[in-house]
CSV table of C-alpha atoms (C1' of nucleotides) and ligand atoms in Angstrom, one decimal:
chain,number,residue,atom,x,y,z
A,123,MET,CA,0.0,0.0,0.0
A,124,GLU,CA,1.6,3.2,-1.1
A,125,SER,CA,1.1,6.3,0.8
A,126,ILE,CA,-1.4,9.0,-0.1
A,127,SER,CA,-0.5,12.7,0.5
A,128,GLN,CA,-2.8,15.2,1.9
A,129,THR,CA,-3.1,16.9,-1.3
A,130,GLU,CA,-4.0,13.7,-3.0
A,131,GLU,CA,-6.6,13.1,-0.3
A,132,ASN,CA,-8.1,16.5,-1.0
A,133,TYR,CA,-8.4,16.0,-4.7
A,134,LEU,CA,-10.2,12.5,-4.1
A,135,LYS,CA,-12.6,14.2,-1.8
A,136,ALA,CA,-13.3,17.0,-4.3
A,137,ILE,CA,-13.6,14.5,-7.3
A,138,TYR,CA,-15.9,12.4,-5.1
A,139,LYS,CA,-18.2,15.2,-4.4
A,140,ILE,CA,-18.4,16.4,-7.9
A,141,ALA,CA,-18.9,13.0,-9.5
A,142,GLU,CA,-21.4,11.9,-6.8
A,143,ARG,CA,-23.5,15.0,-7.2
A,144,ALA,CA,-23.5,14.9,-11.1
A,145,GLU,CA,-23.6,11.0,-11.4
A,146,LYS,CA,-21.2,11.3,-14.2
A,147,PRO,CA,-17.4,11.9,-14.6
A,148,ALA,CA,-15.9,15.0,-13.0
A,149,SER,CA,-14.4,17.4,-15.5
A,150,THR,CA,-11.0,18.9,-15.2
A,151,ASN,CA,-12.4,22.3,-14.9
A,152,ALA,CA,-14.8,21.4,-12.2
A,153,ILE,CA,-12.1,19.8,-10.2
A,154,ALA,CA,-9.8,22.9,-10.6
A,155,ALA,CA,-12.6,25.1,-9.5
A,156,ALA,CA,-13.2,23.0,-6.4
A,157,MET,CA,-9.4,22.9,-5.6
A,158,SER,CA,-8.8,26.6,-6.5
A,159,THR,CA,-6.1,25.5,-8.8
A,160,SER,CA,-5.2,25.5,-12.5
A,161,ALA,CA,-6.6,23.1,-14.9
A,162,ALA,CA,-3.0,22.1,-15.8
A,163,SER,CA,-2.3,21.1,-12.2
A,164,VAL,CA,-5.5,19.0,-12.1
A,165,THR,CA,-4.4,17.1,-15.2
A,166,ASP,CA,-1.1,16.5,-13.6
A,167,MET,CA,-2.6,15.2,-10.5
A,168,ILE,CA,-5.3,13.1,-12.2
A,169,LYS,CA,-2.5,11.2,-14.0
A,170,ARG,CA,-0.9,10.4,-10.7
A,171,LEU,CA,-4.1,9.3,-9.1
A,172,SER,CA,-4.9,7.1,-12.1
A,173,GLU,CA,-1.4,5.6,-11.9
A,174,LYS,CA,-2.2,4.6,-8.3
A,175,ASP,CA,-5.6,3.2,-9.4
A,176,LEU,CA,-7.6,5.7,-7.2
A,177,VAL,CA,-9.4,7.1,-10.2
A,178,ASN,CA,-10.4,6.1,-13.8
A,179,TYR,CA,-9.0,8.5,-16.3
A,180,GLU,CA,-9.4,8.8,-20.0
A,181,ARG,CA,-7.9,11.8,-21.7
A,182,TYR,CA,-10.7,14.5,-22.5
A,183,ARG,CA,-13.2,12.1,-21.0
A,184,GLY,CA,-13.1,13.2,-17.3
A,185,VAL,CA,-12.6,11.2,-14.1
A,186,THR,CA,-14.5,8.7,-12.1
A,187,MET,CA,-13.4,7.0,-8.9
A,188,THR,CA,-12.3,3.4,-8.3
A,189,LYS,CA,-13.6,1.5,-5.3
A,190,THR,CA,-10.2,2.3,-3.5
A,191,GLY,CA,-10.6,5.9,-4.3
A,192,GLN,CA,-14.0,6.0,-3.1
A,193,LYS,CA,-13.1,4.4,0.2
A,194,ILE,CA,-10.5,7.0,0.9
A,195,ALA,CA,-12.9,9.9,0.0
A,196,THR,CA,-15.7,8.6,2.2
A,197,THR,CA,-13.3,7.9,5.0
A,198,LEU,CA,-12.1,11.5,4.7
A,199,ILE,CA,-15.7,12.8,4.8
A,200,ARG,CA,-16.3,10.5,7.8
A,201,LYS,CA,-13.4,11.9,9.6
A,202,HIS,CA,-14.2,15.6,8.8
A,203,ARG,CA,-17.7,15.3,10.0
A,204,LEU,CA,-16.8,13.5,13.3
A,205,TRP,CA,-14.2,16.0,14.1
A,206,GLU,CA,-16.8,18.8,13.4
A,207,VAL,CA,-19.2,17.1,15.9
A,208,PHE,CA,-16.3,16.9,18.4
A,209,LEU,CA,-15.5,20.6,18.0
A,210,VAL,CA,-19.2,21.7,18.4
A,211,GLU,CA,-20.3,19.1,21.2
A,212,LYS,CA,-17.1,19.0,23.2
A,213,LEU,CA,-15.2,22.1,22.7
A,214,ASP,CA,-18.2,24.3,22.3
A,215,PHE,CA,-17.3,25.9,19.0
A,216,SER,CA,-20.3,27.2,16.9
A,217,TRP,CA,-21.2,25.6,13.6
A,218,ASP,CA,-19.8,28.4,11.7
A,219,GLU,CA,-16.3,28.0,13.1
A,220,VAL,CA,-15.5,24.3,12.6
A,221,HIS,CA,-15.1,23.6,9.0
A,222,ASP,CA,-11.6,25.0,8.5
A,223,ILE,CA,-10.2,23.2,11.6
A,224,ALA,CA,-12.0,19.9,10.5
A,225,GLU,CA,-10.3,20.4,7.1
A,226,GLN,CA,-7.0,19.9,8.8
A,227,LEU,CA,-8.0,17.3,11.3
A,228,GLU,CA,-9.5,15.0,8.6
A,229,HIS,CA,-6.0,14.1,7.5
A,230,ILE,CA,-4.8,12.7,10.8
A,231,GLN,CA,-3.8,9.1,10.0
A,232,SER,CA,-5.1,6.6,12.8
A,233,ARG,CA,-7.8,4.1,12.3
A,234,GLU,CA,-8.0,3.6,16.1
A,235,LEU,CA,-8.3,7.4,16.6
A,236,ILE,CA,-11.5,7.5,14.6
A,237,THR,CA,-12.9,4.4,16.2
A,238,ARG,CA,-12.5,5.8,19.6
A,239,LEU,CA,-13.7,9.4,18.6
A,240,ASP,CA,-16.8,7.9,17.1
A,241,GLU,CA,-17.4,6.0,20.3
A,242,TYR,CA,-16.7,9.0,22.5
A,243,LEU,CA,-19.2,11.0,20.5
A,244,LYS,CA,-21.8,8.2,20.8
A,245,PHE,CA,-21.8,7.3,17.1
A,246,PRO,CA,-23.4,10.4,15.8
A,247,ARG,CA,-25.2,10.0,12.4
A,248,PHE,CA,-25.1,13.6,11.4
A,249,ASP,CA,-22.7,16.5,11.8
A,250,PRO,CA,-23.3,19.9,13.1
A,251,HIS,CA,-24.6,21.1,9.6
A,252,GLY,CA,-27.0,18.1,9.3
A,253,ASP,CA,-24.9,16.3,6.9
A,254,PRO,CA,-24.8,12.5,7.2
A,255,ILE,CA,-21.7,10.9,8.6
A,256,PRO,CA,-20.8,7.7,6.6
A,257,ASP,CA,-20.1,4.5,8.5
A,258,GLU,CA,-16.8,2.7,8.3
A,259,ASP,CA,-17.8,1.1,5.0
A,260,GLY,CA,-18.6,4.5,3.5
A,261,VAL,CA,-22.4,4.1,3.7
A,262,PHE,CA,-24.4,7.3,4.3
A,263,THR,CA,-27.6,7.4,6.3
A,264,PHE,CA,-30.3,8.5,3.9
A,265,ARG,CA,-32.8,10.9,5.3
A,266,LYS,CA,-36.0,12.0,3.4
A,267,GLN,CA,-35.7,15.7,3.2
A,268,VAL,CA,-36.8,18.6,1.0
A,269,LEU,CA,-35.7,22.2,0.5
A,270,LEU,CA,-37.8,24.6,2.4
A,271,ALA,CA,-38.4,26.4,-1.0
A,272,GLU,CA,-40.2,23.2,-2.3
A,273,MET,CA,-42.8,23.0,0.5
A,274,GLU,CA,-46.4,24.0,0.1
A,275,GLU,CA,-48.3,26.4,2.4
A,276,ALA,CA,-49.6,24.8,5.6
A,277,GLU,CA,-47.1,22.1,5.5
A,278,GLU,CA,-45.0,21.5,8.6
A,279,GLY,CA,-41.6,20.0,9.3
A,280,VAL,CA,-38.2,20.3,11.2
A,281,ILE,CA,-35.1,22.0,10.0
A,282,VAL,CA,-32.4,19.3,9.5
A,283,GLY,CA,-29.8,20.6,7.4
A,284,VAL,CA,-28.2,23.4,5.3
A,285,HIS,CA,-27.3,23.6,1.7
A,286,ASP,CA,-25.0,26.6,2.1
A,287,HIS,CA,-22.2,26.1,4.6
A,288,THR,CA,-20.7,29.6,4.6
A,289,SER,CA,-20.1,31.4,7.9
A,290,ASP,CA,-22.3,34.2,6.7
A,291,PHE,CA,-25.4,31.9,6.3
A,292,LEU,CA,-24.8,29.9,9.4
A,293,GLN,CA,-24.6,33.1,11.5
A,294,TYR,CA,-27.7,34.5,9.8
A,295,LEU,CA,-29.4,31.3,10.9
A,296,ASP,CA,-28.2,31.6,14.4
A,297,ARG,CA,-29.5,35.3,14.6
A,298,MET,CA,-33.0,34.2,13.1
A,299,LYS,CA,-33.2,31.2,15.4
A,300,LEU,CA,-33.2,28.9,12.5
A,301,THR,CA,-31.0,26.3,13.9
A,302,LEU,CA,-31.2,22.5,13.4
A,303,GLY,CA,-34.1,20.8,15.2
A,304,THR,CA,-36.3,24.0,14.9
A,305,GLU,CA,-40.0,23.1,14.1
A,306,ILE,CA,-41.6,25.1,11.3
A,307,LYS,CA,-44.9,25.5,9.6
A,308,LEU,CA,-45.1,27.4,6.2
A,309,VAL,CA,-47.8,30.0,6.6
A,310,GLU,CA,-47.7,31.8,3.3
A,311,ARG,CA,-45.4,32.1,0.2
A,312,TYR,CA,-45.6,35.6,-1.4
A,313,ALA,CA,-45.7,34.9,-5.2
A,314,TYR,CA,-44.1,38.4,-6.1
A,315,ASP,CA,-40.5,37.3,-4.8
A,316,ASP,CA,-41.1,33.8,-3.4
A,317,SER,CA,-40.4,35.0,0.0
A,318,ILE,CA,-41.9,32.8,2.8
A,319,LYS,CA,-43.7,33.6,5.9
A,320,MET,CA,-43.4,30.8,8.5
A,321,LEU,CA,-44.1,29.9,12.0
A,322,LEU,CA,-41.1,28.9,14.4
A,323,GLY,CA,-42.2,26.5,17.1
A,324,ASP,CA,-45.7,27.6,17.7
A,325,SER,CA,-44.9,31.3,18.6
A,326,LYS,CA,-42.8,33.5,16.5
A,327,GLU,CA,-43.6,34.3,12.8
A,328,ILE,CA,-40.8,35.3,10.5
A,329,VAL,CA,-40.3,36.1,6.8
A,330,ILE,CA,-37.4,34.7,5.0
A,331,SER,CA,-36.1,35.2,1.4
A,332,LYS,CA,-36.4,32.7,-1.5
A,333,LYS,CA,-32.6,32.5,-1.3
A,334,VAL,CA,-32.7,31.4,2.3
A,335,SER,CA,-35.5,29.0,1.6
A,336,GLN,CA,-33.4,27.3,-1.0
A,337,HIS,CA,-30.5,26.7,1.4
A,338,LEU,CA,-32.5,25.0,4.3
A,339,PHE,CA,-33.3,21.3,4.3
A,340,VAL,CA,-36.5,20.3,6.1
A,341,GLN,CA,-37.8,16.9,7.1
A,342,LYS,CA,-41.6,17.1,6.6
A,343,LYS,CA,-43.9,16.1,9.4
B,544,MET,CA,4.1,36.6,8.8
B,545,GLU,CA,5.2,34.0,6.3
B,546,SER,CA,4.0,30.5,6.7
B,547,ILE,CA,5.9,27.7,8.3
B,548,SER,CA,5.6,24.1,6.8
B,549,GLN,CA,5.1,21.1,9.0
B,550,THR,CA,8.6,20.0,8.2
B,551,GLU,CA,10.0,23.4,9.3
B,552,GLU,CA,8.1,23.1,12.6
B,553,ASN,CA,9.5,19.6,13.2
B,554,TYR,CA,13.0,20.8,12.6
B,555,LEU,CA,12.4,23.7,15.0
B,556,LYS,CA,11.2,21.3,17.7
B,557,ALA,CA,14.2,19.0,17.3
B,558,ILE,CA,16.6,21.9,17.4
B,559,TYR,CA,14.9,23.3,20.4
B,560,LYS,CA,15.2,20.0,22.3
B,561,ILE,CA,18.9,19.5,21.4
B,562,ALA,CA,20.0,23.0,22.0
B,563,GLU,CA,17.9,23.2,25.3
B,564,ARG,CA,19.3,20.0,26.7
B,565,ALA,CA,22.9,20.8,25.8
B,566,GLU,CA,22.7,24.6,26.5
B,567,LYS,CA,24.9,25.1,23.4
B,568,PRO,CA,24.3,25.2,19.7
B,569,ALA,CA,22.8,22.1,18.1
B,570,SER,CA,25.1,20.4,15.6
B,571,THR,CA,24.2,19.6,12.1
B,572,ASN,CA,24.8,15.9,12.9
B,573,ALA,CA,22.7,15.9,16.0
B,574,ILE,CA,19.8,17.5,14.1
B,575,ALA,CA,20.2,14.9,11.3
B,576,ALA,CA,20.0,12.1,13.8
B,577,ALA,CA,17.0,13.5,15.5
B,578,MET,CA,15.2,14.1,12.2
B,579,SER,CA,16.4,10.8,10.6
B,580,THR,CA,17.8,12.6,7.6
B,581,SER,CA,21.0,13.4,6.0
B,582,ALA,CA,23.4,16.1,7.2
B,583,ALA,CA,23.1,17.7,3.8
B,584,SER,CA,19.4,18.1,4.0
B,585,VAL,CA,19.8,19.6,7.5
B,586,THR,CA,22.4,22.2,6.2
B,587,ASP,CA,19.8,23.1,3.6
B,588,MET,CA,17.0,23.4,5.9
B,589,ILE,CA,19.0,25.4,8.5
B,590,LYS,CA,19.7,28.0,5.8
B,591,ARG,CA,16.0,28.3,5.0
B,592,LEU,CA,15.2,28.7,8.8
B,593,SER,CA,17.9,31.1,9.2
B,594,GLU,CA,16.6,33.1,6.2
B,595,LYS,CA,13.3,33.3,8.0
B,596,ASP,CA,14.9,34.4,11.3
B,597,LEU,CA,13.8,31.3,13.0
B,598,VAL,CA,17.4,30.3,14.0
B,599,ASN,CA,20.9,31.8,14.2
B,600,TYR,CA,23.3,30.1,11.9
B,601,GLU,CA,26.9,30.4,11.3
B,602,ARG,CA,28.6,28.0,9.0
B,603,TYR,CA,30.4,25.2,10.8
B,604,ARG,CA,29.4,26.7,14.1
B,605,GLY,CA,25.9,25.1,14.7
B,606,VAL,CA,22.5,26.5,15.3
B,607,THR,CA,20.7,28.2,18.1
B,608,MET,CA,17.1,29.5,18.2
B,609,THR,CA,15.7,33.0,17.9
B,610,LYS,CA,12.9,34.1,20.1
B,611,THR,CA,10.5,33.6,17.3
B,612,GLY,CA,11.9,30.0,16.7
B,613,GLN,CA,11.6,29.3,20.3
B,614,LYS,CA,8.0,30.4,20.5
B,615,ILE,CA,7.1,28.1,17.7
B,616,ALA,CA,9.0,25.2,19.2
B,617,THR,CA,7.3,25.5,22.6
B,618,THR,CA,3.9,26.0,21.1
B,619,LEU,CA,4.4,22.8,19.2
B,620,ILE,CA,5.5,21.0,22.4
B,621,ARG,CA,2.5,22.5,24.1
B,622,LYS,CA,0.1,21.3,21.5
B,623,HIS,CA,1.8,17.7,21.4
B,624,ARG,CA,1.4,17.3,25.1
B,625,LEU,CA,-2.2,18.7,25.3
B,626,TRP,CA,-3.3,16.3,22.6
B,627,GLU,CA,-1.5,13.4,24.5
B,628,VAL,CA,-3.6,14.3,27.5
B,629,PHE,CA,-6.8,14.4,25.4
B,630,LEU,CA,-6.1,10.9,23.9
B,631,VAL,CA,-5.3,9.3,27.3
B,632,GLU,CA,-8.0,11.0,29.3
B,633,LYS,CA,-10.8,11.4,26.9
B,634,LEU,CA,-10.4,8.7,24.3
B,635,ASP,CA,-8.9,6.0,26.7
B,636,PHE,CA,-5.7,5.5,24.8
B,637,SER,CA,-2.8,4.1,26.8
B,638,TRP,CA,0.3,6.1,27.4
B,639,ASP,CA,2.3,4.0,24.9
B,640,GLU,CA,0.0,4.5,22.0
B,641,VAL,CA,-0.4,8.4,21.9
B,642,HIS,CA,2.9,9.8,20.7
B,643,ASP,CA,2.6,9.2,17.0
B,644,ILE,CA,-0.9,10.5,16.8
B,645,ALA,CA,0.1,13.6,18.8
B,646,GLU,CA,3.0,13.9,16.4
B,647,GLN,CA,0.4,14.6,13.7
B,648,LEU,CA,-2.1,16.5,15.8
B,649,GLU,CA,0.6,19.1,17.0
B,650,HIS,CA,0.6,20.6,13.5
B,651,ILE,CA,-3.2,21.5,13.5
B,652,GLN,CA,-3.2,25.3,13.1
B,653,SER,CA,-5.8,27.0,15.2
B,654,ARG,CA,-5.0,29.2,18.2
B,655,GLU,CA,-8.6,28.9,19.4
B,656,LEU,CA,-8.6,25.1,19.2
B,657,ILE,CA,-5.8,24.8,21.7
B,658,THR,CA,-7.2,27.5,24.0
B,659,ARG,CA,-10.4,25.4,24.1
B,660,LEU,CA,-8.8,22.0,24.3
B,661,ASP,CA,-6.7,23.3,27.3
B,662,GLU,CA,-9.9,24.5,29.0
B,663,TYR,CA,-11.7,21.2,28.2
B,664,LEU,CA,-8.9,19.2,29.8
B,665,LYS,CA,-8.9,21.4,32.9
B,666,PHE,CA,-5.6,23.1,32.2
B,667,PRO,CA,-3.3,20.2,32.8
B,668,ARG,CA,0.4,21.0,33.8
B,669,PHE,CA,1.8,17.5,32.8
B,670,ASP,CA,1.2,15.1,30.0
B,671,PRO,CA,0.7,11.3,30.4
B,672,HIS,CA,4.4,10.7,30.6
B,673,GLY,CA,4.9,13.3,33.2
B,674,ASP,CA,6.5,15.9,31.0
B,675,PRO,CA,5.5,19.5,31.7
B,676,ILE,CA,3.1,21.3,29.4
B,677,PRO,CA,4.4,24.9,28.6
B,678,ASP,CA,1.9,27.7,29.0
B,679,GLU,CA,0.9,30.1,26.0
B,680,ASP,CA,4.2,31.9,26.6
B,681,GLY,CA,6.3,28.9,26.5
B,682,VAL,CA,7.0,28.6,30.1
B,683,PHE,CA,7.4,25.2,31.6
B,684,THR,CA,6.3,24.2,35.1
B,685,PHE,CA,9.5,23.3,37.0
B,686,ARG,CA,9.3,20.3,39.2
B,687,LYS,CA,12.0,19.0,41.6
B,688,GLN,CA,12.7,15.5,40.6
B,689,VAL,CA,15.5,13.0,40.5
B,690,LEU,CA,16.2,9.8,38.7
B,691,LEU,CA,15.3,6.7,40.7
B,692,ALA,CA,18.9,5.7,40.1
B,693,GLU,CA,20.1,8.6,42.1
B,694,MET,CA,18.2,7.8,45.3
B,695,GLU,CA,19.6,6.5,48.4
B,696,GLU,CA,18.5,3.5,50.4
B,697,ALA,CA,15.5,4.1,52.5
B,698,GLU,CA,14.4,7.2,50.6
B,699,GLU,CA,10.7,7.6,49.6
B,700,GLY,CA,9.1,9.3,46.7
B,701,VAL,CA,6.4,9.2,44.0
B,702,ILE,CA,7.0,8.3,40.3
B,703,VAL,CA,6.3,11.3,38.3
B,704,GLY,CA,7.9,10.9,34.9
B,705,VAL,CA,9.8,8.8,32.4
B,706,HIS,CA,13.0,9.5,30.7
B,707,ASP,CA,12.4,6.7,28.0
B,708,HIS,CA,9.3,7.1,26.0
B,709,THR,CA,9.5,3.9,23.9
B,710,SER,CA,6.4,1.6,24.0
B,711,ASP,CA,8.5,-1.2,25.2
B,712,PHE,CA,9.5,0.7,28.3
B,713,LEU,CA,5.9,2.1,29.0
B,714,GLN,CA,4.4,-1.3,28.6
B,715,TYR,CA,7.0,-2.9,30.9
B,716,LEU,CA,6.0,-0.2,33.4
B,717,ASP,CA,2.3,-1.0,33.1
B,718,ARG,CA,3.1,-4.6,33.7
B,719,MET,CA,5.2,-3.9,36.8
B,720,LYS,CA,2.5,-1.5,38.1
B,721,LEU,CA,5.1,1.3,37.9
B,722,THR,CA,2.7,4.0,36.5
B,723,LEU,CA,2.8,7.7,37.4
B,724,GLY,CA,1.6,8.4,40.9
B,725,THR,CA,2.9,5.3,42.4
B,726,GLU,CA,4.5,5.7,45.8
B,727,ILE,CA,7.8,3.9,46.2
B,728,LYS,CA,10.5,3.4,48.9
B,729,LEU,CA,13.9,2.3,48.0
B,730,VAL,CA,14.7,-0.7,50.1
B,731,GLU,CA,18.2,-1.8,49.0
B,732,ARG,CA,20.7,-1.3,46.1
B,733,TYR,CA,22.7,-4.3,45.2
B,734,ALA,CA,26.1,-3.1,44.4
B,735,TYR,CA,27.0,-5.9,42.0
B,736,ASP,CA,24.7,-4.6,39.2
B,737,ASP,CA,23.1,-1.5,40.7
B,738,SER,CA,19.8,-3.3,40.6
B,739,ILE,CA,17.3,-1.9,43.1
B,740,LYS,CA,14.8,-3.5,45.5
B,741,MET,CA,11.9,-1.3,46.3
B,742,LEU,CA,8.5,-1.2,48.0
B,743,LEU,CA,5.4,-0.2,45.8
B,744,GLY,CA,2.8,1.5,47.9
B,745,ASP,CA,3.3,-0.3,51.1
B,746,SER,CA,2.7,-3.9,50.1
B,747,LYS,CA,4.6,-5.3,47.1
B,748,GLU,CA,8.3,-5.5,46.8
B,749,ILE,CA,10.0,-5.7,43.4
B,750,VAL,CA,13.5,-5.5,42.0
B,751,ILE,CA,14.3,-3.5,39.0
B,752,SER,CA,17.5,-3.2,36.8
B,753,LYS,CA,19.9,-0.3,36.8
B,754,LYS,CA,18.6,0.6,33.4
B,755,VAL,CA,14.9,0.9,34.5
B,756,SER,CA,16.1,3.0,37.5
B,757,GLN,CA,17.7,5.3,35.2
B,758,HIS,CA,14.6,5.9,33.2
B,759,LEU,CA,12.3,6.8,36.0
B,760,PHE,CA,11.8,10.2,37.5
B,761,VAL,CA,10.8,10.3,41.2
B,762,GLN,CA,9.7,13.3,43.3
B,763,LYS,CA,11.2,12.7,46.8
B,764,LYS,CA,9.0,12.8,49.8
C,1046,DA,C1',-20.2,21.2,-42.2
C,1047,DA,C1',-17.2,24.8,-41.2
C,1048,DG,C1',-15.9,28.1,-37.9
C,1049,DT,C1',-15.7,29.8,-33.3
C,1050,DA,C1',-15.5,29.0,-28.4
C,1051,DT,C1',-14.4,26.3,-24.7
C,1052,DT,C1',-12.0,22.7,-22.4
C,1053,DT,C1',-8.2,20.0,-21.8
C,1054,DT,C1',-3.6,18.7,-22.4
C,1055,DT,C1',1.3,19.4,-23.1
C,1056,DA,C1',5.6,21.9,-22.7
C,1057,DG,C1',8.6,24.1,-19.9
C,1058,DG,C1',9.7,26.1,-15.4
C,1059,DT,C1',9.7,27.0,-10.1
C,1060,DT,C1',10.1,25.8,-5.2
C,1061,DA,C1',10.4,22.8,-1.0
C,1062,DA,C1',12.4,18.8,0.6
C,1063,DT,C1',14.9,15.3,0.0
C,1064,DC,C1',19.1,12.3,-1.6
C,1065,DT,C1',24.4,10.9,-2.8
C,1066,DA,C1',29.0,11.9,-3.7
C,1067,DA,C1',32.7,15.0,-3.3
C,1068,DA,C1',35.0,19.0,-1.4
C,1069,DA,C1',36.1,21.9,2.5
C,1070,DA,C1',36.7,23.0,7.3
C,1071,DT,C1',37.2,21.6,11.9
C,1072,DT,C1',38.6,18.5,15.6
C,1073,DT,C1',41.3,14.8,17.4
C,1074,DA,C1',45.4,12.1,17.6
C,1075,DT,C1',50.1,11.2,17.0
D,825,DA,C1',52.5,20.9,14.2
D,826,DT,C1',51.2,17.5,10.9
D,827,DA,C1',48.3,13.9,9.8
D,828,DA,C1',44.2,11.5,10.3
D,829,DA,C1',39.4,11.4,11.3
D,830,DT,C1',35.2,13.6,11.7
D,831,DT,C1',31.9,17.0,10.6
D,832,DT,C1',29.9,20.1,7.7
D,833,DT,C1',29.1,22.1,3.4
D,834,DT,C1',28.5,22.3,-1.6
D,835,DA,C1',27.2,20.4,-6.0
D,836,DG,C1',24.0,18.2,-8.7
D,837,DA,C1',19.8,15.3,-9.0
D,838,DT,C1',15.1,13.8,-8.0
D,839,DT,C1',10.2,14.1,-6.8
D,840,DA,C1',5.6,16.3,-5.6
D,841,DA,C1',2.9,20.0,-6.5
D,842,DC,C1',2.3,23.9,-8.2
D,843,DC,C1',2.5,27.8,-12.3
D,844,DT,C1',1.9,30.1,-17.3
D,845,DA,C1',1.6,29.9,-22.2
D,846,DA,C1',0.7,27.4,-26.2
D,847,DA,C1',-1.1,23.5,-28.7
D,848,DA,C1',-4.7,20.1,-29.3
D,849,DA,C1',-9.2,18.1,-28.8
D,850,DT,C1',-13.9,18.6,-28.1
D,851,DA,C1',-18.3,21.1,-28.1
D,852,DC,C1',-21.3,24.8,-29.6
D,853,DT,C1',-23.2,27.9,-33.4
D,854,DT,C1',-24.6,29.4,-37.4
E,387,LIG,MN1,-17.1,21.1,6.9
E,388,LIG,MN1,-20.2,19.8,8.1
E,389,LIG,MN1,5.0,12.4,22.7
E,390,LIG,MN1,4.6,12.9,26.2
DNA sequence: AAGTATTTTTAGGTTAATCTAAAAATTTAT
DNA sequence: ATAAATTTTTAGATTAACCTAAAAATACTT
């Protein structure tokens, strides 16, 4: 088993996320954008990953992942999300502060460490942003959820995740008391700009923009 | 402030430990041995560190650290030891398993993370091996301690640290119930091979070799 | 289908961190 | 104080990860 650098790990994670979402090969440009690097560098790295059988690559045809590559990517995602839980639950960080630190912690190499961390955190299934934490085999818990923007008037549900992970958005949600677990009921949608009036818990009513509604995942009641 | 690579950090820590112990400049060869690398590589790196004003370097004269370099080194040691406490206290690792993981964790960049970790661990002053954890300013708690080998017959004390951090030694200590905090009384020293008979707590008597006695720190009663 | 735009690859170069082999300086021994 | 041994530095290469600019392939338009 040859060693895999942090950079290679990061590429694999990026490719996984792109290819997963699109259900088709990841393009050089898409990877370059995700990694904030040049297309030339991506081609370079792809060749190396392909050489190590971590991705399948055909010139001009894009990249897909091998089983081995997928395993590395999902393990990395697992580690990232477990560390985020640790930072929020144990060290009392807020959900908008943990991503960058987890981005580093996810590269710590120790199977045992993750096993024990998982146990210490009581085997969480979701991270602080509501994203599922894959198990040791890379299997994600599936949860039936919709974007708030897709709900109908009078429907009720619970906020379970975010589609935008920026600090700005997360801090906005904190200020609006739109944290995970909050029960909501869609009161009215204003056709003019698709803004939404909704009920939080069973007391406060607030209005949110279309943009916000497109970045919140809700589990319907 | 230019960025410092993990490799540079590791060199600084190694140089710090060498120069600290010897109270004189660290030699190229000593650094090479500590880093398991060639003398040529060390010369190379030293020049770069010197360029960044992290060490003082004169050709053929060895290396000493600047204030900035020292700060980086002690911060690294602080982080390493805090993580070791975390691994043992919270994740239930044993003291012979934590070094390699801490060796990675010490490079995570986040001031806030360390502040919170320190708080979470209740501001420990010593790590699982009895080594002092420097404060934010790089100041170590000093503790009056002697090697068990230097004690006289009939003297009493408490085991507070180890001078050898290898797994083999730590596991041997576990098996012999010579863990930190154990109270001991030196019963007799056998002149033939300088082995020592001692009392553990106030019940069991055991005999240890000279070598073992030279690797255990004791705080005299 | 040809021409234009876009994407991707190649070519050639840089920097950090390493190496081995050889040269130079310093230290130790005679 | 010379010679021998040791330490340290220099020289020259290599590899991973990046870059820019140019060439090649593919995709989109008319
Ligand atoms: Mn994250
Ligand atoms: Mn997350
Ligand atoms: Mn250690
Ligand atoms: Mn330690």
